[in-house]
mmCIF file of C-alpha atoms in Angstrom:
data_model
loop_
_atom_site.group_PDB
_atom_site.id
_atom_site.type_symbol
_atom_site.label_atom_id
_atom_site.label_comp_id
_atom_site.label_asym_id
_atom_site.label_seq_id
_atom_site.Cartn_x
_atom_site.Cartn_y
_atom_site.Cartn_z
ATOM 1 C CA UNK A 23 118.063 87.983 107.394
ATOM 2 C CA UNK A 24 115.339 88.319 110.178
ATOM 3 C CA UNK A 25 112.074 86.995 109.883
ATOM 4 C CA UNK A 26 109.328 87.992 112.369
ATOM 5 C CA UNK A 27 106.427 85.440 113.128
ATOM 6 C CA UNK A 28 103.394 87.072 114.767
ATOM 7 C CA UNK A 29 100.940 84.399 116.134
ATOM 8 C CA UNK A 30 98.398 84.118 118.928
ATOM 9 C CA UNK A 31 100.446 81.550 120.909
ATOM 10 C CA UNK A 32 98.307 82.223 124.190
ATOM 11 C CA UNK A 33 94.550 83.303 124.542
ATOM 12 C CA UNK A 34 91.401 82.188 123.010
ATOM 13 C CA UNK A 35 93.065 82.222 119.493
ATOM 14 C CA UNK A 36 95.843 79.880 120.592
ATOM 15 C CA UNK A 37 94.429 76.967 118.440
ATOM 16 C CA UNK A 38 95.827 78.837 115.365
ATOM 17 C CA UNK A 39 99.362 78.725 116.558
ATOM 18 C CA UNK A 40 99.520 75.265 118.666
ATOM 19 C CA UNK A 41 101.844 73.833 115.978
ATOM 20 C CA UNK A 42 103.827 76.996 115.450
ATOM 21 C CA UNK A 43 107.014 76.142 117.492
ATOM 22 C CA UNK A 44 106.923 72.516 115.947
ATOM 23 C CA UNK A 45 106.847 73.987 112.572
ATOM 24 C CA UNK A 46 109.342 76.533 113.146
ATOM 25 C CA UNK A 47 111.558 73.533 114.382
ATOM 26 C CA UNK A 48 111.179 71.731 111.241
ATOM 27 C CA UNK A 49 111.988 74.794 109.024
ATOM 28 C CA UNK A 50 115.227 75.385 111.100
ATOM 29 C CA UNK A 51 116.185 71.572 110.974
ATOM 30 C CA UNK A 52 115.730 71.158 107.119
ATOM 31 C CA UNK A 53 116.589 74.583 105.857
ATOM 32 C CA UNK A 54 119.306 75.466 108.230
ATOM 33 C CA UNK A 55 120.225 78.908 109.414
ATOM 34 C CA UNK A 56 122.114 80.055 106.410
ATOM 35 C CA UNK A 57 120.211 80.578 103.139
ATOM 36 C CA UNK A 58 121.451 81.812 99.618
ATOM 37 C CA UNK A 59 119.298 84.636 98.840
ATOM 38 C CA UNK A 60 118.459 86.712 95.591
ATOM 39 C CA UNK A 61 121.749 88.242 95.663
ATOM 40 C CA UNK A 62 123.569 84.796 95.354
ATOM 41 C CA UNK A 63 125.187 85.070 98.717
ATOM 42 C CA UNK A 64 124.857 83.135 101.860
ATOM 43 C CA UNK A 65 123.063 85.073 104.719
ATOM 44 C CA UNK A 66 122.447 83.929 108.276
ATOM 45 C CA UNK A 67 118.539 83.804 109.116
ATOM 46 C CA UNK A 68 117.002 84.417 112.378
ATOM 47 C CA UNK A 69 113.463 83.805 113.451
ATOM 48 C CA UNK A 70 111.753 85.854 116.043
ATOM 49 C CA UNK A 71 108.539 84.455 117.347
ATOM 50 C CA UNK A 72 106.280 86.916 119.073
ATOM 51 C CA UNK A 73 102.864 86.135 120.909
ATOM 52 C CA UNK A 74 99.936 88.435 120.304
ATOM 53 C CA UNK A 75 98.165 86.959 123.351
ATOM 54 C CA UNK A 76 95.030 86.821 121.037
ATOM 55 C CA UNK A 77 94.801 90.654 121.309
ATOM 56 C CA UNK A 78 94.181 92.674 118.058
ATOM 57 C CA UNK A 79 95.863 95.956 119.679
ATOM 58 C CA UNK A 80 98.838 93.916 120.832
ATOM 59 C CA UNK A 81 99.283 92.415 117.314
ATOM 60 C CA UNK A 82 99.674 95.902 115.928
ATOM 61 C CA UNK A 83 102.266 96.966 118.497
ATOM 62 C CA UNK A 84 104.342 93.675 118.029
ATOM 63 C CA UNK A 85 104.178 94.274 114.254
ATOM 64 C CA UNK A 86 105.521 98.023 114.542
ATOM 65 C CA UNK A 87 108.140 96.733 117.104
ATOM 66 C CA UNK A 88 109.392 94.019 115.022
ATOM 67 C CA UNK A 89 109.815 96.454 112.037
ATOM 68 C CA UNK A 90 111.131 99.375 114.088
ATOM 69 C CA UNK A 91 113.244 97.752 116.865
ATOM 70 C CA UNK A 92 114.255 94.309 115.597
ATOM 71 C CA UNK A 93 114.471 95.595 111.897
ATOM 72 C CA UNK A 94 113.050 92.464 110.439
ATOM 73 C CA UNK A 95 113.108 91.751 106.605
ATOM 74 C CA UNK A 96 109.924 89.894 106.472
ATOM 75 C CA UNK A 97 106.755 89.441 108.546
ATOM 76 C CA UNK A 98 104.803 86.200 108.360
ATOM 77 C CA UNK A 99 101.366 86.226 110.328
ATOM 78 C CA UNK A 100 98.755 83.543 111.066
ATOM 79 C CA UNK A 101 95.737 83.314 113.143
ATOM 80 C CA UNK A 102 92.650 84.431 111.577
ATOM 81 C CA UNK A 103 91.485 87.931 110.759
ATOM 82 C CA UNK A 104 92.005 89.266 114.348
ATOM 83 C CA UNK A 105 95.693 88.735 114.060
ATOM 84 C CA UNK A 106 96.421 89.038 110.304
ATOM 85 C CA UNK A 107 94.477 92.326 109.509
ATOM 86 C CA UNK A 108 96.141 94.535 112.255
ATOM 87 C CA UNK A 109 99.644 93.273 111.217
ATOM 88 C CA UNK A 110 98.865 93.771 107.605
ATOM 89 C CA UNK A 111 97.620 97.218 108.265
ATOM 90 C CA UNK A 112 100.818 98.130 110.157
ATOM 91 C CA UNK A 113 103.183 96.317 107.548
ATOM 92 C CA UNK A 114 101.653 97.915 104.554
ATOM 93 C CA UNK A 115 101.840 101.427 106.140
ATOM 94 C CA UNK A 116 105.272 101.095 107.334
ATOM 95 C CA UNK A 117 106.501 99.435 104.195
ATOM 96 C CA UNK A 118 107.659 96.000 105.333
ATOM 97 C CA UNK A 119 106.993 92.712 103.468
ATOM 98 C CA UNK A 120 104.217 90.539 105.215
ATOM 99 C CA UNK A 121 102.756 87.074 104.183
ATOM 100 C CA UNK A 122 99.529 86.201 105.950
ATOM 101 C CA UNK A 123 98.107 82.793 106.191
ATOM 102 C CA UNK A 124 94.878 81.224 107.976
ATOM 103 C CA UNK A 125 92.567 83.941 106.996
ATOM 104 C CA UNK A 126 89.352 84.037 104.788
ATOM 105 C CA UNK A 127 89.806 86.321 101.702
ATOM 106 C CA UNK A 128 86.639 87.923 102.468
ATOM 107 C CA UNK A 129 87.771 89.258 105.672
ATOM 108 C CA UNK A 130 91.268 90.216 104.418
ATOM 109 C CA UNK A 131 89.542 92.404 101.496
ATOM 110 C CA UNK A 132 86.468 93.625 103.093
ATOM 111 C CA UNK A 133 87.729 93.459 106.703
ATOM 112 C CA UNK A 134 90.325 96.271 105.670
ATOM 113 C CA UNK A 135 87.595 98.300 103.914
ATOM 114 C CA UNK A 136 89.135 97.300 100.374
ATOM 115 C CA UNK A 137 87.508 96.212 97.292
ATOM 116 C CA UNK A 138 88.552 93.199 94.959
ATOM 117 C CA UNK A 139 90.580 95.861 92.822
ATOM 118 C CA UNK A 140 92.789 97.003 95.566
ATOM 119 C CA UNK A 141 96.461 95.976 95.146
ATOM 120 C CA UNK A 142 98.710 96.141 98.221
ATOM 121 C CA UNK A 143 102.493 96.884 97.766
ATOM 122 C CA UNK A 144 103.880 95.283 100.970
ATOM 123 C CA UNK A 145 101.191 92.487 101.985
ATOM 124 C CA UNK A 146 100.353 89.270 100.518
ATOM 125 C CA UNK A 147 98.070 86.502 101.610
ATOM 126 C CA UNK A 148 97.955 82.624 101.139
ATOM 127 C CA UNK A 149 94.257 82.760 101.902
ATOM 128 C CA UNK A 150 91.240 80.600 101.726
ATOM 129 C CA UNK A 151 87.661 81.406 100.673
ATOM 130 C CA UNK A 152 84.557 81.079 102.913
ATOM 131 C CA UNK A 153 82.853 79.374 99.977
ATOM 132 C CA UNK A 154 85.584 76.676 100.194
ATOM 133 C CA UNK A 155 85.385 76.315 103.974
ATOM 134 C CA UNK A 156 81.530 76.173 103.851
ATOM 135 C CA UNK A 157 81.327 73.378 100.995
ATOM 136 C CA UNK A 158 83.709 71.279 103.523
ATOM 137 C CA UNK A 159 81.194 71.877 106.309
ATOM 138 C CA UNK A 160 78.379 70.747 104.156
ATOM 139 C CA UNK A 161 80.373 67.482 103.479
ATOM 140 C CA UNK A 162 80.886 66.868 107.038
ATOM 141 C CA UNK A 163 77.088 67.605 108.084
ATOM 142 C CA UNK A 164 76.102 65.339 105.073
ATOM 143 C CA UNK A 165 77.705 62.478 106.879
ATOM 144 C CA UNK A 166 75.587 62.728 110.052
ATOM 145 C CA UNK A 167 71.972 61.509 110.081
ATOM 146 C CA UNK A 168 70.038 64.535 111.188
ATOM 147 C CA UNK A 169 66.719 66.437 110.793
ATOM 148 C CA UNK A 170 68.931 68.844 108.563
ATOM 149 C CA UNK A 171 68.388 71.775 111.007
ATOM 150 C CA UNK A 172 71.306 73.675 112.073
ATOM 151 C CA UNK A 173 72.194 76.997 113.604
ATOM 152 C CA UNK A 174 75.383 79.150 113.722
ATOM 153 C CA UNK A 175 77.508 79.833 116.541
ATOM 154 C CA UNK A 176 79.694 82.748 115.838
ATOM 155 C CA UNK A 177 81.091 85.760 117.593
ATOM 156 C CA UNK A 178 80.491 89.436 116.681
ATOM 157 C CA UNK A 179 83.845 89.804 114.787
ATOM 158 C CA UNK A 180 85.499 90.412 111.272
ATOM 159 C CA UNK A 181 86.018 86.724 111.059
ATOM 160 C CA UNK A 182 82.412 85.923 111.703
ATOM 161 C CA UNK A 183 81.282 88.715 109.259
ATOM 162 C CA UNK A 184 83.211 86.883 106.599
ATOM 163 C CA UNK A 185 81.653 83.652 107.426
ATOM 164 C CA UNK A 186 78.222 85.333 106.937
ATOM 165 C CA UNK A 187 79.144 86.951 103.630
ATOM 166 C CA UNK A 188 75.949 87.066 101.359
ATOM 167 C CA UNK A 189 76.021 84.623 98.705
ATOM 168 C CA UNK A 190 79.236 82.659 99.620
ATOM 169 C CA UNK A 191 78.756 82.407 103.292
ATOM 170 C CA UNK A 192 77.997 79.441 105.396
ATOM 171 C CA UNK A 193 74.284 80.365 105.584
ATOM 172 C CA UNK A 194 73.721 80.403 102.050
ATOM 173 C CA UNK A 195 75.781 77.475 101.341
ATOM 174 C CA UNK A 196 73.895 75.408 103.966
ATOM 175 C CA UNK A 197 70.482 76.399 102.623
ATOM 176 C CA UNK A 198 71.495 75.498 99.193
ATOM 177 C CA UNK A 199 72.335 72.076 100.436
ATOM 178 C CA UNK A 200 68.907 71.618 101.874
ATOM 179 C CA UNK A 201 69.574 72.714 105.519
ATOM 180 C CA UNK A 202 67.030 74.824 107.668
ATOM 181 C CA UNK A 203 68.822 77.517 109.504
ATOM 182 C CA UNK A 204 67.409 77.979 113.066
ATOM 183 C CA UNK A 205 67.607 81.522 114.327
ATOM 184 C CA UNK A 206 70.586 82.538 115.727
ATOM 185 C CA UNK A 207 72.582 85.717 117.142
ATOM 186 C CA UNK A 208 76.354 86.437 117.488
ATOM 187 C CA UNK A 209 77.964 86.592 120.951
ATOM 188 C CA UNK A 210 80.422 89.176 122.041
ATOM 189 C CA UNK A 211 84.178 88.015 122.068
ATOM 190 C CA UNK A 212 85.165 87.252 125.397
ATOM 191 C CA UNK A 213 81.711 85.696 126.631
ATOM 192 C CA UNK A 214 82.208 83.031 129.244
ATOM 193 C CA UNK A 215 78.619 81.885 129.696
ATOM 194 C CA UNK A 216 76.967 80.461 126.695
ATOM 195 C CA UNK A 217 74.064 78.917 128.346
ATOM 196 C CA UNK A 218 71.125 81.305 127.031
ATOM 197 C CA UNK A 219 72.298 80.645 123.558
ATOM 198 C CA UNK A 220 72.571 76.735 124.013
ATOM 199 C CA UNK A 221 69.052 76.885 125.458
ATOM 200 C CA UNK A 222 67.856 78.785 122.253
ATOM 201 C CA UNK A 223 69.435 76.338 120.019
ATOM 202 C CA UNK A 224 67.944 73.345 121.964
ATOM 203 C CA UNK A 225 64.487 74.796 121.471
#
Protein backbone atom coordinates (compact mmCIF):
# COMPACT_ATOMS: atom_id res chain seq x y z
CA UNK A 1 0.00 0.00 0.00
CA UNK A 2 1.33 3.42 -0.98
CA UNK A 3 0.22 6.60 0.76
CA UNK A 4 1.10 9.92 -0.82
CA UNK A 5 1.56 12.95 1.43
CA UNK A 6 1.16 16.35 -0.23
CA UNK A 7 2.46 19.28 1.80
CA UNK A 8 4.12 22.70 1.50
CA UNK A 9 7.43 21.65 3.04
CA UNK A 10 9.09 24.79 1.66
CA UNK A 11 7.89 28.25 0.67
CA UNK A 12 5.60 30.74 2.44
CA UNK A 13 3.13 28.05 3.56
CA UNK A 14 5.84 25.85 5.13
CA UNK A 15 4.55 26.59 8.63
CA UNK A 16 1.70 24.15 7.87
CA UNK A 17 4.17 21.31 7.25
CA UNK A 18 6.82 22.09 9.83
CA UNK A 19 6.00 18.94 11.84
CA UNK A 20 5.26 16.59 8.95
CA UNK A 21 8.51 14.62 8.95
CA UNK A 22 8.40 14.33 12.73
CA UNK A 23 4.77 13.20 12.65
CA UNK A 24 5.45 10.71 9.89
CA UNK A 25 8.32 9.33 11.94
CA UNK A 26 5.93 8.70 14.84
CA UNK A 27 3.45 6.94 12.55
CA UNK A 28 6.17 4.70 11.13
CA UNK A 29 7.58 4.00 14.60
CA UNK A 30 4.30 3.08 16.27
CA UNK A 31 2.32 1.55 13.40
CA UNK A 32 5.21 -0.11 11.61
CA UNK A 33 5.55 -0.75 7.89
CA UNK A 34 3.14 -3.72 7.72
CA UNK A 35 -0.58 -3.33 8.33
CA UNK A 36 -3.52 -5.71 8.26
CA UNK A 37 -6.03 -4.10 5.91
CA UNK A 38 -9.68 -4.64 5.11
CA UNK A 39 -9.00 -7.89 3.28
CA UNK A 40 -7.61 -9.41 6.49
CA UNK A 41 -4.12 -9.74 5.00
CA UNK A 42 -0.84 -8.08 5.90
CA UNK A 43 0.41 -5.42 3.49
CA UNK A 44 3.64 -3.46 3.34
CA UNK A 45 2.98 0.28 3.69
CA UNK A 46 5.17 2.99 2.22
CA UNK A 47 4.86 6.77 2.51
CA UNK A 48 5.73 9.18 -0.28
CA UNK A 49 6.16 12.76 0.97
CA UNK A 50 6.05 15.39 -1.78
CA UNK A 51 6.81 19.11 -1.43
CA UNK A 52 4.47 21.53 -3.19
CA UNK A 53 6.91 24.42 -2.57
CA UNK A 54 3.73 26.33 -1.58
CA UNK A 55 2.66 26.52 -5.23
CA UNK A 56 -0.94 25.63 -6.12
CA UNK A 57 -0.09 24.67 -9.70
CA UNK A 58 2.71 22.39 -8.52
CA UNK A 59 0.28 20.85 -6.03
CA UNK A 60 -1.99 19.74 -8.87
CA UNK A 61 0.97 18.30 -10.80
CA UNK A 62 2.30 16.44 -7.75
CA UNK A 63 -1.14 14.97 -7.07
CA UNK A 64 -1.43 13.78 -10.66
CA UNK A 65 2.09 12.29 -10.57
CA UNK A 66 1.41 10.42 -7.35
CA UNK A 67 -1.73 8.89 -8.85
CA UNK A 68 -0.45 8.10 -12.34
CA UNK A 69 3.27 7.45 -11.86
CA UNK A 70 3.55 6.26 -8.26
CA UNK A 71 0.19 4.42 -8.22
CA UNK A 72 -0.68 5.52 -4.68
CA UNK A 73 -3.68 3.96 -2.97
CA UNK A 74 -4.44 6.97 -0.77
CA UNK A 75 -3.52 10.65 -0.63
CA UNK A 76 -3.24 12.83 2.47
CA UNK A 77 -3.00 16.59 2.03
CA UNK A 78 -2.64 19.50 4.42
CA UNK A 79 -1.53 23.09 4.19
CA UNK A 80 -4.56 25.31 3.89
CA UNK A 81 -6.85 25.84 0.90
CA UNK A 82 -4.00 26.73 -1.49
CA UNK A 83 -2.71 23.18 -1.00
CA UNK A 84 -5.85 21.19 -0.19
CA UNK A 85 -8.13 22.42 -2.98
CA UNK A 86 -5.91 21.76 -6.03
CA UNK A 87 -5.11 18.28 -4.71
CA UNK A 88 -8.79 17.57 -4.05
CA UNK A 89 -9.86 18.62 -7.54
CA UNK A 90 -7.28 16.31 -9.16
CA UNK A 91 -8.03 13.38 -6.82
CA UNK A 92 -11.80 13.65 -7.34
CA UNK A 93 -11.35 13.87 -11.12
CA UNK A 94 -8.93 10.94 -11.27
CA UNK A 95 -10.77 8.75 -8.75
CA UNK A 96 -8.19 8.47 -5.96
CA UNK A 97 -9.15 8.57 -2.27
CA UNK A 98 -7.91 11.73 -0.56
CA UNK A 99 -8.09 12.92 3.04
CA UNK A 100 -7.60 16.66 3.59
CA UNK A 101 -6.74 18.41 6.85
CA UNK A 102 -5.98 21.94 8.03
CA UNK A 103 -8.52 23.71 5.85
CA UNK A 104 -11.64 25.72 6.68
CA UNK A 105 -14.80 24.00 5.51
CA UNK A 106 -15.96 27.29 3.98
CA UNK A 107 -12.95 27.32 1.65
CA UNK A 108 -13.30 23.58 0.96
CA UNK A 109 -16.93 23.95 -0.14
CA UNK A 110 -17.23 27.42 -1.63
CA UNK A 111 -13.63 27.61 -2.85
CA UNK A 112 -14.39 24.68 -5.14
CA UNK A 113 -17.60 26.29 -6.38
CA UNK A 114 -19.76 23.77 -4.51
CA UNK A 115 -22.68 24.09 -2.13
CA UNK A 116 -23.47 22.33 1.13
CA UNK A 117 -25.43 19.65 -0.73
CA UNK A 118 -22.47 18.56 -2.86
CA UNK A 119 -21.31 15.02 -2.13
CA UNK A 120 -17.84 14.03 -3.27
CA UNK A 121 -17.05 10.42 -4.09
CA UNK A 122 -13.29 10.35 -3.55
CA UNK A 123 -12.32 13.31 -1.39
CA UNK A 124 -12.90 13.73 2.33
CA UNK A 125 -11.95 16.40 4.85
CA UNK A 126 -11.23 16.61 8.55
CA UNK A 127 -11.92 20.33 8.53
CA UNK A 128 -12.52 23.18 10.95
CA UNK A 129 -14.91 26.09 10.62
CA UNK A 130 -14.04 29.77 10.44
CA UNK A 131 -16.71 30.28 13.10
CA UNK A 132 -14.67 28.08 15.46
CA UNK A 133 -11.35 29.73 14.64
CA UNK A 134 -12.84 33.23 14.93
CA UNK A 135 -14.25 32.43 18.37
CA UNK A 136 -10.73 31.40 19.36
CA UNK A 137 -9.37 34.73 18.09
CA UNK A 138 -11.87 36.61 20.26
CA UNK A 139 -10.84 34.64 23.36
CA UNK A 140 -7.21 35.60 22.75
CA UNK A 141 -8.01 39.27 22.11
CA UNK A 142 -10.19 39.44 25.22
CA UNK A 143 -7.13 38.62 27.34
CA UNK A 144 -5.35 41.76 26.09
CA UNK A 145 -6.12 45.21 27.50
CA UNK A 146 -6.81 47.37 24.46
CA UNK A 147 -9.10 49.98 22.93
CA UNK A 148 -10.92 47.08 21.22
CA UNK A 149 -10.05 48.43 17.78
CA UNK A 150 -8.60 45.79 15.48
CA UNK A 151 -7.91 45.33 11.81
CA UNK A 152 -7.49 42.43 9.46
CA UNK A 153 -4.26 41.41 7.76
CA UNK A 154 -5.13 38.88 5.06
CA UNK A 155 -3.96 38.12 1.51
CA UNK A 156 -6.19 38.09 -1.55
CA UNK A 157 -6.68 34.31 -1.59
CA UNK A 158 -9.28 31.56 -1.26
CA UNK A 159 -8.19 31.05 2.34
CA UNK A 160 -8.72 34.71 3.18
CA UNK A 161 -12.14 34.74 1.51
CA UNK A 162 -13.16 31.95 3.88
CA UNK A 163 -12.02 34.03 6.87
CA UNK A 164 -14.15 36.89 5.56
CA UNK A 165 -17.27 34.75 4.99
CA UNK A 166 -20.42 36.76 5.80
CA UNK A 167 -22.11 36.00 9.13
CA UNK A 168 -19.53 33.42 10.29
CA UNK A 169 -16.30 35.19 9.36
CA UNK A 170 -13.79 36.84 11.63
CA UNK A 171 -15.15 40.37 10.97
CA UNK A 172 -18.68 39.51 12.09
CA UNK A 173 -17.43 37.52 15.08
CA UNK A 174 -15.21 40.38 16.26
CA UNK A 175 -17.99 42.94 15.83
CA UNK A 176 -20.40 40.75 17.80
CA UNK A 177 -17.82 40.59 20.60
CA UNK A 178 -17.68 44.40 20.79
CA UNK A 179 -14.63 45.09 18.65
CA UNK A 180 -14.43 47.96 16.17
CA UNK A 181 -12.91 46.97 12.83
CA UNK A 182 -10.52 49.51 11.34
CA UNK A 183 -10.61 49.77 7.54
CA UNK A 184 -8.43 47.18 5.83
CA UNK A 185 -7.43 45.96 2.40
CA UNK A 186 -6.10 42.61 1.32
CA UNK A 187 -2.54 42.33 0.03
CA UNK A 188 -1.46 40.27 -2.97
CA UNK A 189 0.24 36.94 -2.20
CA UNK A 190 3.99 37.28 -2.61
CA UNK A 191 4.07 40.86 -1.35
CA UNK A 192 7.39 41.61 0.34
CA UNK A 193 6.88 45.19 1.54
CA UNK A 194 3.99 45.74 3.96
CA UNK A 195 5.04 49.18 5.18
CA UNK A 196 2.10 51.02 3.55
CA UNK A 197 -0.45 48.66 5.11
CA UNK A 198 1.23 48.87 8.51
CA UNK A 199 1.23 52.68 8.32
CA UNK A 200 -2.52 52.66 7.59
CA UNK A 201 -3.15 50.32 10.53
CA UNK A 202 -1.18 52.61 12.86
CA UNK A 203 -3.44 55.51 11.89
